[in-house]
């Protein structure tokens, strides 16, 4: 279920465990974080202003958006990776 973030973003992406969660940074700035919970995994994209997001799938303020992925739910991981690349392109 985890997207290979380094493969889709850039060799400048680093993974760091912070607050017991994997955080992904590009050029030292937050690009994404994965947050597991009891019933879902939340995937948050930072620097999300201006992204064209599918209606009703993402939550959060303009600067960071997240989607909750539940077991058995189909997910368009290619769409997520494209959104991440777009959001992190200016970092």
Short mmCIF file of C-alpha atoms in Angstrom, two decimals:
data_model
loop_
_atom_site.label_atom_id
_atom_site.label_comp_id
_atom_site.label_asym_id
_atom_site.label_seq_id
_atom_site.Cartn_x
_atom_site.Cartn_y
_atom_site.Cartn_z
CA UNK A 1 0.00 0.00 0.00
CA UNK A 2 2.97 2.37 0.39
CA UNK A 3 3.90 4.40 -2.65
CA UNK A 4 7.62 4.25 -3.51
CA UNK A 5 7.96 8.01 -3.05
CA UNK A 6 11.64 8.21 -3.85
CA UNK A 7 11.05 6.54 -7.20
CA UNK A 8 8.33 9.01 -8.21
CA UNK A 9 9.76 12.26 -6.91
CA UNK A 10 13.48 12.70 -7.25
CA UNK A 11 16.80 11.51 -5.90
CA UNK A 12 16.67 14.62 -3.71
CA UNK A 13 13.93 13.00 -1.58
CA UNK A 14 14.89 11.77 1.89
CA UNK A 15 12.87 9.64 4.28
CA UNK A 16 12.92 10.42 7.99
CA UNK A 17 11.01 8.85 10.86
CA UNK A 18 9.52 11.67 12.90
CA UNK A 19 6.80 11.28 15.55
CA UNK A 20 6.98 7.53 14.75
CA UNK A 21 5.77 8.17 11.18
CA UNK A 22 7.62 8.17 7.87
CA UNK A 23 8.08 11.71 6.58
CA UNK A 24 9.45 12.42 3.11
CA UNK A 25 11.45 15.57 2.49
CA UNK A 26 12.70 17.13 -0.71
CA UNK A 27 15.54 19.61 -0.42
CA UNK A 28 14.91 19.65 3.35
CA UNK A 29 11.21 20.60 3.04
CA UNK A 30 8.26 18.34 3.79
CA UNK A 31 6.74 16.66 0.74
CA UNK A 32 4.58 13.91 2.30
CA UNK A 33 3.84 11.92 5.44
CA UNK A 34 2.17 8.56 5.95
CA UNK A 35 0.11 8.16 9.12
CA UNK A 36 -1.27 4.74 10.04
CA UNK A 37 -4.29 4.42 12.31
CA UNK A 38 -6.53 1.60 13.47
CA UNK A 39 -8.83 1.64 10.44
CA UNK A 40 -6.92 3.53 7.73
CA UNK A 41 -3.66 4.92 6.45
CA UNK A 42 -3.60 8.66 5.83
CA UNK A 43 -1.37 9.93 3.03
CA UNK A 44 -0.68 13.67 3.34
CA UNK A 45 0.77 15.85 0.59
CA UNK A 46 2.38 19.14 1.60
CA UNK A 47 2.64 22.23 -0.61
CA UNK A 48 -0.75 21.31 -2.06
CA UNK A 49 -1.95 24.77 -3.05
CA UNK A 50 -3.04 24.79 -6.67
CA UNK A 51 -3.40 21.01 -7.05
CA UNK A 52 -6.39 19.84 -9.06
CA UNK A 53 -7.70 17.24 -6.59
CA UNK A 54 -10.57 14.81 -7.17
CA UNK A 55 -13.67 16.15 -5.44
CA UNK A 56 -14.59 14.64 -2.11
CA UNK A 57 -11.48 12.46 -1.74
CA UNK A 58 -9.05 14.81 0.04
CA UNK A 59 -9.36 16.73 3.29
CA UNK A 60 -7.37 19.53 4.90
CA UNK A 61 -6.35 23.15 4.43
CA UNK A 62 -5.00 24.40 1.09
CA UNK A 63 -1.32 24.00 2.05
CA UNK A 64 -1.64 20.29 2.96
CA UNK A 65 -4.16 17.71 1.84
CA UNK A 66 -4.64 14.11 2.93
CA UNK A 67 -6.55 11.10 1.83
CA UNK A 68 -7.51 8.17 4.05
CA UNK A 69 -6.96 4.75 2.50
CA UNK A 70 -8.90 1.92 4.10
CA UNK A 71 -8.31 -1.81 3.76
CA UNK A 72 -10.00 -3.21 0.68
CA UNK A 73 -10.47 0.26 -0.83
CA UNK A 74 -9.20 0.62 -4.38
CA UNK A 75 -6.75 3.46 -4.77
CA UNK A 76 -5.26 5.15 -7.80
CA UNK A 77 -1.62 5.18 -6.71
CA UNK A 78 -0.51 6.61 -10.03
CA UNK A 79 -2.76 9.64 -9.40
CA UNK A 80 -1.28 10.03 -5.90
CA UNK A 81 2.26 9.89 -7.24
CA UNK A 82 1.49 12.47 -9.94
CA UNK A 83 -0.03 14.80 -7.33
CA UNK A 84 3.03 14.37 -5.13
CA UNK A 85 5.41 15.12 -8.00
CA UNK A 86 3.38 18.19 -8.92
CA UNK A 87 3.22 19.46 -5.31
CA UNK A 88 6.91 18.89 -4.66
CA UNK A 89 8.13 20.30 -7.97
CA UNK A 90 8.72 23.73 -6.42
CA UNK A 91 10.55 22.46 -3.33
#
